[in-house]
Short mmCIF file of C-alpha atoms in Angstrom, two decimals:
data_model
loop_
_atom_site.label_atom_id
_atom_site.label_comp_id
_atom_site.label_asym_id
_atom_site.label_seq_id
_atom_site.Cartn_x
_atom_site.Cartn_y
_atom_site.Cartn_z
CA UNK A 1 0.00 0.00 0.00
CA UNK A 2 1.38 3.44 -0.61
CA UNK A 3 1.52 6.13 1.22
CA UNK A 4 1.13 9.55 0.68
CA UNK A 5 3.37 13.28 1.60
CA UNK A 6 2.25 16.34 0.91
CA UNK A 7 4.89 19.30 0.80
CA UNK A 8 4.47 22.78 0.45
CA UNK A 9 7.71 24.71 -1.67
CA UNK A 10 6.80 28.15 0.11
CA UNK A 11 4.33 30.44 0.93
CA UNK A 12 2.23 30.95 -2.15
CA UNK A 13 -0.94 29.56 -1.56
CA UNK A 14 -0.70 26.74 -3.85
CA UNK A 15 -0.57 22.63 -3.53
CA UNK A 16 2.19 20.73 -5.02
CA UNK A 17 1.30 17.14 -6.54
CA UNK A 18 1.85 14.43 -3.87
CA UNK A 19 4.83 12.85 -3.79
CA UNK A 20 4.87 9.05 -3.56
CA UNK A 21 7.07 7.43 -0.30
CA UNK A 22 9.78 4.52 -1.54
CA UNK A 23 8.42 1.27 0.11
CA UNK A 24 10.88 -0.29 2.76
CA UNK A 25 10.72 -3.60 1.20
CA UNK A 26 12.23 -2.97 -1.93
CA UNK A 27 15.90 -2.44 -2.64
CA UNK A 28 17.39 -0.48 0.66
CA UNK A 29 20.07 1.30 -1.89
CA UNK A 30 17.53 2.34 -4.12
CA UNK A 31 15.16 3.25 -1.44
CA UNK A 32 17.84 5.28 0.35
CA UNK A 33 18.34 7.35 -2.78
CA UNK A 34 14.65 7.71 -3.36
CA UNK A 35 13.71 9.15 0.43
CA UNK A 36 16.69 11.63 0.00
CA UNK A 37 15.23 12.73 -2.89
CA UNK A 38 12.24 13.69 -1.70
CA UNK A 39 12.95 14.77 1.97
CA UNK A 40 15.88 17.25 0.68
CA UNK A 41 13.80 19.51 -0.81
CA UNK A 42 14.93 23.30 0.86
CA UNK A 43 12.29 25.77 2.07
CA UNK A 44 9.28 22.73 2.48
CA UNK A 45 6.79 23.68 4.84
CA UNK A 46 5.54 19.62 5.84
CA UNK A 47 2.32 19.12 7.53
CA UNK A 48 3.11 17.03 11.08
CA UNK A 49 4.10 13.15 10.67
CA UNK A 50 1.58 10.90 12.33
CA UNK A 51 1.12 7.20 11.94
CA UNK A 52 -1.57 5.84 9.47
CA UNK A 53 -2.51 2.20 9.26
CA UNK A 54 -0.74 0.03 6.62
CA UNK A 55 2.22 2.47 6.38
CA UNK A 56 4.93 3.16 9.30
CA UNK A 57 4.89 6.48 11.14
CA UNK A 58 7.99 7.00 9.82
CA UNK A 59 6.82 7.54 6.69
CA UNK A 60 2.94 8.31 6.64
CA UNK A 61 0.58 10.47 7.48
CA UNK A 62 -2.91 10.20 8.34
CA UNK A 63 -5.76 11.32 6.11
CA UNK A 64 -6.97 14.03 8.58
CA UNK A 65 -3.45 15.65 7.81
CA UNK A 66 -3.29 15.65 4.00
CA UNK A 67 -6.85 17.29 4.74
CA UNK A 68 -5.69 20.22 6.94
CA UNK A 69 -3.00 21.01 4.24
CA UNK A 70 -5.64 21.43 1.55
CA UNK A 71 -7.73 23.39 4.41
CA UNK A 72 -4.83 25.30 5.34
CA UNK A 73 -4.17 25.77 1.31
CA UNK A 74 -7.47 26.99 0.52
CA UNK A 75 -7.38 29.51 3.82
CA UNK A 76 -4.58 31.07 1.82
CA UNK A 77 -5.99 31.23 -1.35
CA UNK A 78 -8.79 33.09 0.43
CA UNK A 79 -6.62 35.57 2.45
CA UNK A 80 -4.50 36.17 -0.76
CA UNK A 81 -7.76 37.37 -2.99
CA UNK A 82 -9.26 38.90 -0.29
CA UNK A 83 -7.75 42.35 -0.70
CA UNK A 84 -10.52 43.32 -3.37
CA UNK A 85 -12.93 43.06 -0.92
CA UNK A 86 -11.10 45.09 1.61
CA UNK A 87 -10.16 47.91 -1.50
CA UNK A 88 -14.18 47.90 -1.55
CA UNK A 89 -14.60 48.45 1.68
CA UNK A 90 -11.89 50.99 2.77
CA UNK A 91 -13.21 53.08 -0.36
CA UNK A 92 -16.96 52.86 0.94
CA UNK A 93 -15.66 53.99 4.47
CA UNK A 94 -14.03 57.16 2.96
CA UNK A 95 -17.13 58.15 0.73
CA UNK A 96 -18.81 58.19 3.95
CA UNK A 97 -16.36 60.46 5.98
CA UNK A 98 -16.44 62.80 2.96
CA UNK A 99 -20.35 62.54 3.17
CA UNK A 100 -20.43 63.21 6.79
CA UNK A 101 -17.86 66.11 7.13
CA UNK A 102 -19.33 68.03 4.31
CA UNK A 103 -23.01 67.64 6.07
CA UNK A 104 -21.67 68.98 9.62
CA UNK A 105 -19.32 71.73 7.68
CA UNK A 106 -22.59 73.14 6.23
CA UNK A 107 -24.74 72.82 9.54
CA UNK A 108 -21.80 74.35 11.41
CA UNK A 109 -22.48 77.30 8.74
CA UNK A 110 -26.23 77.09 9.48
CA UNK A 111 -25.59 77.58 13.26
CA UNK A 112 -22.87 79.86 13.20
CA UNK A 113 -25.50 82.14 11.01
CA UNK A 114 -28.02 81.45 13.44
CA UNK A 115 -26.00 82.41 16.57
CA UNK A 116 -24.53 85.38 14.99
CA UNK A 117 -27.47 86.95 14.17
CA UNK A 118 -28.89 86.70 17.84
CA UNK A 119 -25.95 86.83 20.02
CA UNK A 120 -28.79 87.40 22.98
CA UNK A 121 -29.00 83.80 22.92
CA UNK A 122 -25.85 82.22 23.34
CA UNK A 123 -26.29 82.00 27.21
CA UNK A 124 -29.43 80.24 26.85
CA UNK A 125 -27.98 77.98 24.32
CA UNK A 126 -25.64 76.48 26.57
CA UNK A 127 -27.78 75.98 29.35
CA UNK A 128 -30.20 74.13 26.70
CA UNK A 129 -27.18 71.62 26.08
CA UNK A 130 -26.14 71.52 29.49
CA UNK A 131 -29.55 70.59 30.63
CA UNK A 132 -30.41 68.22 27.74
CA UNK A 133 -27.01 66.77 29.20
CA UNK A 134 -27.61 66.44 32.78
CA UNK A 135 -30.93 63.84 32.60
CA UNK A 136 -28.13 61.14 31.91
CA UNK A 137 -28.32 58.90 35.05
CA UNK A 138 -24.85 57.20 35.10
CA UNK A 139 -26.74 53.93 37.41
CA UNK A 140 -28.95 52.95 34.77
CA UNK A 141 -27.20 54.54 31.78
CA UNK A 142 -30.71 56.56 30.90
CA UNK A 143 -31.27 60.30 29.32
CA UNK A 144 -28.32 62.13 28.40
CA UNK A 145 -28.30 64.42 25.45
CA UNK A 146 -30.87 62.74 23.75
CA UNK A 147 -33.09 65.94 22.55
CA UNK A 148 -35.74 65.27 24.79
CA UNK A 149 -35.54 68.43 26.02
CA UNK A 150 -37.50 69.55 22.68
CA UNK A 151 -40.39 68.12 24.01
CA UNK A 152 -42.81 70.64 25.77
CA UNK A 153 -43.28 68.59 29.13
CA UNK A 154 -39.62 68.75 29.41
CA UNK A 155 -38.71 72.70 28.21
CA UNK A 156 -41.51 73.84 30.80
CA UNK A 157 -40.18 72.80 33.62
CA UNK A 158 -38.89 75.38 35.69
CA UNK A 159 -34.92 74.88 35.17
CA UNK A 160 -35.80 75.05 31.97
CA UNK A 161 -37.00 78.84 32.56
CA UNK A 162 -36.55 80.97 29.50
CA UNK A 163 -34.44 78.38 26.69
CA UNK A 164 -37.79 78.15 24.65
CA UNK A 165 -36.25 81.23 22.67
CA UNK A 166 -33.40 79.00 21.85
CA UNK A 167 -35.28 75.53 21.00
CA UNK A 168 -37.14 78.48 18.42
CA UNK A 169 -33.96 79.49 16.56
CA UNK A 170 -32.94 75.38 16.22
CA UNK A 171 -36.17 75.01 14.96
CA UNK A 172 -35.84 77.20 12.02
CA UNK A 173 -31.93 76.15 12.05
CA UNK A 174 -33.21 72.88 11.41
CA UNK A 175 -36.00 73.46 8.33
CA UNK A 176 -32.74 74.75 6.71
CA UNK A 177 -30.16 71.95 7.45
CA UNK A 178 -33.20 69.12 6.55
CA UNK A 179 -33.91 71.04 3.00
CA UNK A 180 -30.07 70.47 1.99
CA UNK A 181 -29.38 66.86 4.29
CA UNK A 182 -29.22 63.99 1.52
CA UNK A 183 -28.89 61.34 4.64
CA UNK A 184 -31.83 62.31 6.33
CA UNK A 185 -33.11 64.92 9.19
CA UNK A 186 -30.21 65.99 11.73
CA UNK A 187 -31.19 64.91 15.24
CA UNK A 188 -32.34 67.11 17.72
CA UNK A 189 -29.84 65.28 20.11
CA UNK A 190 -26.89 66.22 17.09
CA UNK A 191 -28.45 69.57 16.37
CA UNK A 192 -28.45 70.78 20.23
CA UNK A 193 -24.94 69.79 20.95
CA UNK A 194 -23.43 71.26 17.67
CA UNK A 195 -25.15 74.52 18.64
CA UNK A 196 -23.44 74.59 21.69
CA UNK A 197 -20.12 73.89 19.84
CA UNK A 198 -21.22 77.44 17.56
CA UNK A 199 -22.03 79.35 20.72
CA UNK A 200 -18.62 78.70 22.59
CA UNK A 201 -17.05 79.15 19.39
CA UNK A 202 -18.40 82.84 19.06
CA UNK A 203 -17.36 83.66 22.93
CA UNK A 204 -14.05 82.39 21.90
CA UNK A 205 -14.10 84.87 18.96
CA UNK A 206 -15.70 87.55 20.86
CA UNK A 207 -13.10 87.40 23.45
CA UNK A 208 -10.21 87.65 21.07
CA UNK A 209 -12.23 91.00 19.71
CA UNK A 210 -12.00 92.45 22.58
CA UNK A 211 -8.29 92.13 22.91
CA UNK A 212 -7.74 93.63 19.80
CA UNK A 213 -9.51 96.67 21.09
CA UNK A 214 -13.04 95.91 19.09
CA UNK A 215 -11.08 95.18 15.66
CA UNK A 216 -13.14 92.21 14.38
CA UNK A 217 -10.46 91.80 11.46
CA UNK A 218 -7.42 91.59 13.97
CA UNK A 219 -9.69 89.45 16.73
CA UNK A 220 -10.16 86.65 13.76
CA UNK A 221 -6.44 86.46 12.63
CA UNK A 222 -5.76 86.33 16.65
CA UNK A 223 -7.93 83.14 16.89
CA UNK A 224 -6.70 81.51 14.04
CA UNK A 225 -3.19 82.05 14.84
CA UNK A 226 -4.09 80.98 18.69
CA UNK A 227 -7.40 79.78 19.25
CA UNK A 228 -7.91 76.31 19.78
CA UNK A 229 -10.16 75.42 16.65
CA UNK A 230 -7.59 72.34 16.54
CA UNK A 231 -9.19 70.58 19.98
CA UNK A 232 -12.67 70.00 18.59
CA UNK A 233 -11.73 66.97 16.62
CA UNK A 234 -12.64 64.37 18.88
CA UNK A 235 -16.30 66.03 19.63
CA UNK A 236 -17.17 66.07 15.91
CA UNK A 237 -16.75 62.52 15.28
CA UNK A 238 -19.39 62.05 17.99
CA UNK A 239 -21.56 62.68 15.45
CA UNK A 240 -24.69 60.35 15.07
CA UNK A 241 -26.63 60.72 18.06
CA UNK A 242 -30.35 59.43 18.46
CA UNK A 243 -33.49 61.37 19.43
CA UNK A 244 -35.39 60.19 22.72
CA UNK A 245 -39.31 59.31 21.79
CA UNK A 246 -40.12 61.16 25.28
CA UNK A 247 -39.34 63.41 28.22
CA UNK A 248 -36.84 62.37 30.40
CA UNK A 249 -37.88 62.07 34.04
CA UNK A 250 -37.64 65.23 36.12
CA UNK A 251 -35.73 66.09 39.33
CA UNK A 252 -32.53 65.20 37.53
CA UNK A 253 -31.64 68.73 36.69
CA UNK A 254 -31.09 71.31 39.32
CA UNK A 255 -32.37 74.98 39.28
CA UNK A 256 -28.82 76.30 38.40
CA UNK A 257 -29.20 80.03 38.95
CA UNK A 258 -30.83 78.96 42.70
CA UNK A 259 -28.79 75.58 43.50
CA UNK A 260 -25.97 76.10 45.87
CA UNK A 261 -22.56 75.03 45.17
CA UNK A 262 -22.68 72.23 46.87
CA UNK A 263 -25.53 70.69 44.75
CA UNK A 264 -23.77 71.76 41.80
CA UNK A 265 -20.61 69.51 42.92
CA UNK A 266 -23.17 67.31 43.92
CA UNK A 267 -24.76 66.46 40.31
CA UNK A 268 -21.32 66.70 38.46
CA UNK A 269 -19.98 64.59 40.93
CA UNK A 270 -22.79 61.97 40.11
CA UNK A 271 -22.45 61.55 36.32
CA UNK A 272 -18.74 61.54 36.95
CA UNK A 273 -16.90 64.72 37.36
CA UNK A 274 -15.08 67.34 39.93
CA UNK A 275 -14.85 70.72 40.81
CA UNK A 276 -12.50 71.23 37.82
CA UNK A 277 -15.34 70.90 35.05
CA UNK A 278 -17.58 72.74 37.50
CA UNK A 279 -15.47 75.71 37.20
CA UNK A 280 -14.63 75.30 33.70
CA UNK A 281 -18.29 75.46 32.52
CA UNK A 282 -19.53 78.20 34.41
CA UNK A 283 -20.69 79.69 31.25
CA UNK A 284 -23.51 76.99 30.89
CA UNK A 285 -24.56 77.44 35.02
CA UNK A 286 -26.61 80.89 34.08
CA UNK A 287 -26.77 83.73 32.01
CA UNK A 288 -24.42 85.71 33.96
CA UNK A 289 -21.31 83.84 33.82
CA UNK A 290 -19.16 86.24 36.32
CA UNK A 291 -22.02 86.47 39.00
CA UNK A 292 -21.98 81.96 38.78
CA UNK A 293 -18.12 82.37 39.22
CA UNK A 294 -18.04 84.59 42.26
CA UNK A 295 -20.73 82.05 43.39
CA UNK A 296 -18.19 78.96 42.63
CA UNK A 297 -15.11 81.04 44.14
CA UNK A 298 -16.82 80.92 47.77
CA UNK A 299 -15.98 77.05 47.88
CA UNK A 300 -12.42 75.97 48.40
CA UNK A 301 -12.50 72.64 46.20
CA UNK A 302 -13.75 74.99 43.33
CA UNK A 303 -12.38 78.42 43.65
CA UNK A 304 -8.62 77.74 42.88
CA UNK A 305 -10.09 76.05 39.06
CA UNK A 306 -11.98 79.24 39.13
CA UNK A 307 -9.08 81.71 39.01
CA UNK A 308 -7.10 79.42 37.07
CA UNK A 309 -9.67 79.89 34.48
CA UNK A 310 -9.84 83.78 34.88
CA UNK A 311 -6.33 83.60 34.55
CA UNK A 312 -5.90 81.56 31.76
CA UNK A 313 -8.56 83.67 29.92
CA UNK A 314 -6.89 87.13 30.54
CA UNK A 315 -3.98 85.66 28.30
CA UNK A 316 -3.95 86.01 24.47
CA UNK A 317 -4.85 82.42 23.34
CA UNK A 318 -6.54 81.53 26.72
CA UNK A 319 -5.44 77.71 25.94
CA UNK A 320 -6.04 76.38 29.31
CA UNK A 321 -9.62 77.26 29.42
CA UNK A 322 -10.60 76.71 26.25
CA UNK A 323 -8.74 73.31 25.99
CA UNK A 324 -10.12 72.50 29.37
CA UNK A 325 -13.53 73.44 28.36
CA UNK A 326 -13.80 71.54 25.06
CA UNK A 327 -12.66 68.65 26.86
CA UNK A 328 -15.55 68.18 29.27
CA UNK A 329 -17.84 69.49 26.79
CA UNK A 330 -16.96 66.83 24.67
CA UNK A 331 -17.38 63.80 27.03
CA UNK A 332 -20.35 65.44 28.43
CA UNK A 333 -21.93 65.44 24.90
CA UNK A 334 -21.83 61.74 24.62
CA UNK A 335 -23.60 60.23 27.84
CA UNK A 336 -25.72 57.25 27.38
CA UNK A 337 -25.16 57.51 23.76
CA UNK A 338 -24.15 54.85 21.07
CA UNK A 339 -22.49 56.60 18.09
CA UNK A 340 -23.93 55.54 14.59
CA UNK A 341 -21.42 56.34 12.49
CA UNK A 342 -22.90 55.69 9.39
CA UNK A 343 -25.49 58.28 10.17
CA UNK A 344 -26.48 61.25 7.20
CA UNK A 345 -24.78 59.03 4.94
CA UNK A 346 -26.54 58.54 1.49
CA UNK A 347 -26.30 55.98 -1.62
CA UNK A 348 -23.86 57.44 -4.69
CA UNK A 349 -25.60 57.07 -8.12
CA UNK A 350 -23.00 54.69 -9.70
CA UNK A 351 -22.12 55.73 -13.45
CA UNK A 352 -22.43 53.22 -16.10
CA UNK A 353 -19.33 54.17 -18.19
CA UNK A 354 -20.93 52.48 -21.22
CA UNK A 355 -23.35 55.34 -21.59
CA UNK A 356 -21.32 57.72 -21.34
CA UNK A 357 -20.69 59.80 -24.94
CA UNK A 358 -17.47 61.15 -25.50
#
């Protein structure tokens, strides 16, 4: 009975004919000559010897080995004209990054129009994201910045006092982005947050104005040269939230302007945080952002982040506050949520080249 070796010459993925082994009975000289031929082949890559019945383990192998060769083959094979597929995919992943950044540079337009136009607002439009924020209950993973705070149940209650003005101007911000979107209607939950991005963005701006003695041409070349327009990379890839279908529960949100200190370290303490991003987003605590500070400096876990931040904001590119701040803003901004990051993406209208007249 003969047996049978299987030998692979290198690494391509292909099988080499099978190779007969010399029987032991015949001539020892000849069969000497014959086992050297075929077991000095360089650079073999030899499936495992085991012994099969009818041939010696010296020399066999068992079927179940001559079959994990071929397997082992055909995995290659596989792996080797795989890279198509994966050409296919990585391009399909980039037309959808392209999709997605040119749909949030255009609503970041939108809401920088929007803000600009009623500069009144920006205090009340980061106390809306703040609040639509601070439902998130870090035990059971629930509300969060989920939109629900569009809902009238939710924008009545009373720390809720006077943002209906801003929930107006997304309202009309968003008839505009939905009339251009080719991936769908932006989420409240998206819309909210970006706005909040636009409104610190403008009290950046605004502050680097007013260094350059009211000169809005000079304030804008200071910010580009030194703002921190660089740090927001990370919170616009968290772009995909989902809408809530209802009002989160109340009493998870204090009364800001009327909550003491110590209930403010209180709730930032619960979803997570410290005095630090207490003091660094003052701004969101009220409309008055100096009177919440001299409120925040009367504690001594809070007041030395306080005057770091006054500090840091007296300086010309105020990088330790606005680093600071776009840091907790941007983990803030993604409680209880799960990405999608295929979301606002959009099928592209293939072109059949064979109808194409040149």
């Amino acid at each position: 009975m003969e047996a049978v070796r299987v030998s692979f010459l290198s690494t391509t993925p292909s099988l080499v004919s099978l190779a007969p082994v010399p029987d032991p009975s015949l001539n020892p000289i000849s069969t000497s000559i014959a086992a050297n031929r075929y077991l000095s082949r360089a650079g073999a890559i030899r499936c495992s010897q085991a012994q099969s019945v009818g041939v010696s383990s010296e020399h066999g192998f068992h079927r179940r080995d001559v079959l994990k060769c071929i397997g082992a083959t055909v995995g290659l094979e596989l792996l080797a004209s795989s890279g198509s597929w994966v050409e296919m995919a990585s391009a399909a992943d980039l037309i959808q990054r392209r999709q997605r950044s040119e749909f949030l540079s255009s609503i970041k337009d939108t809401l920088f129009n929007a803000i600009k136009g009623n500069p009144e607002l920006v205090p009340s439009m980061l106390t809306l994201a703040l609040n639509d924020i601070m439902t998130y209950d870090k035990a059971t993973k629930s509300g969060g910045p989920n939109g629900s705070i569009r809902f009238s149940s939710e924008l009545s209650r009373p720390e809720n006092k006077g943002l209906s003005a801003a929930v107006s101007l997304l309202d009309e911000a968003k008839k505009e982005i939905d009339s251009y979107s080719k991936g769908g209607p932006i989420a409240y939950s998206d819309l909210i947050q970006y706005a909040a991005q636009s409104a610190v963005k403008s009290t950046f701006l605004a502050a680097a104005i007013r260094k350059c003695g009211g000169n809005e041409e000079k304030g804008r070349t200071l910010y580009a040269a030194y703002g921190s327009n660089g740090q927001w990379g990370l919170f616009d890839r968290q772009f995909g939230r989902s809408d809530a279908e209802e009002p989160d529960p109340e009493g998870r949100v204090p009364l800001w302007e009327k909550a003491s200190v110590q209930e403010m370290k209180d709730k930032f303490k619960a979803v997570g945080f410290g005095p630090r991003q207490l003091a660094v987003m003052s701004a969101f605590l009220g409309p008055d952002q100096n009177a919440t500070e001299a409120l925040l400096a009367t504690d001594p876990d809070v007041s030395p982040w306080v005057q770091k931040y006054q500090r840091s904001r007296e300086t010309v590119s105020q990088t330790d506050y606005e680093v600071d701040l776009i840091t907790t803003l941007t983990k803030l901004s993604c409680f209880g949520q799960q990405i999608n990051y295929e979301a606002y993406t959009y099928p592209v209208k293939r072109i059949e080249l064979s109808k194409l007249k040149l």
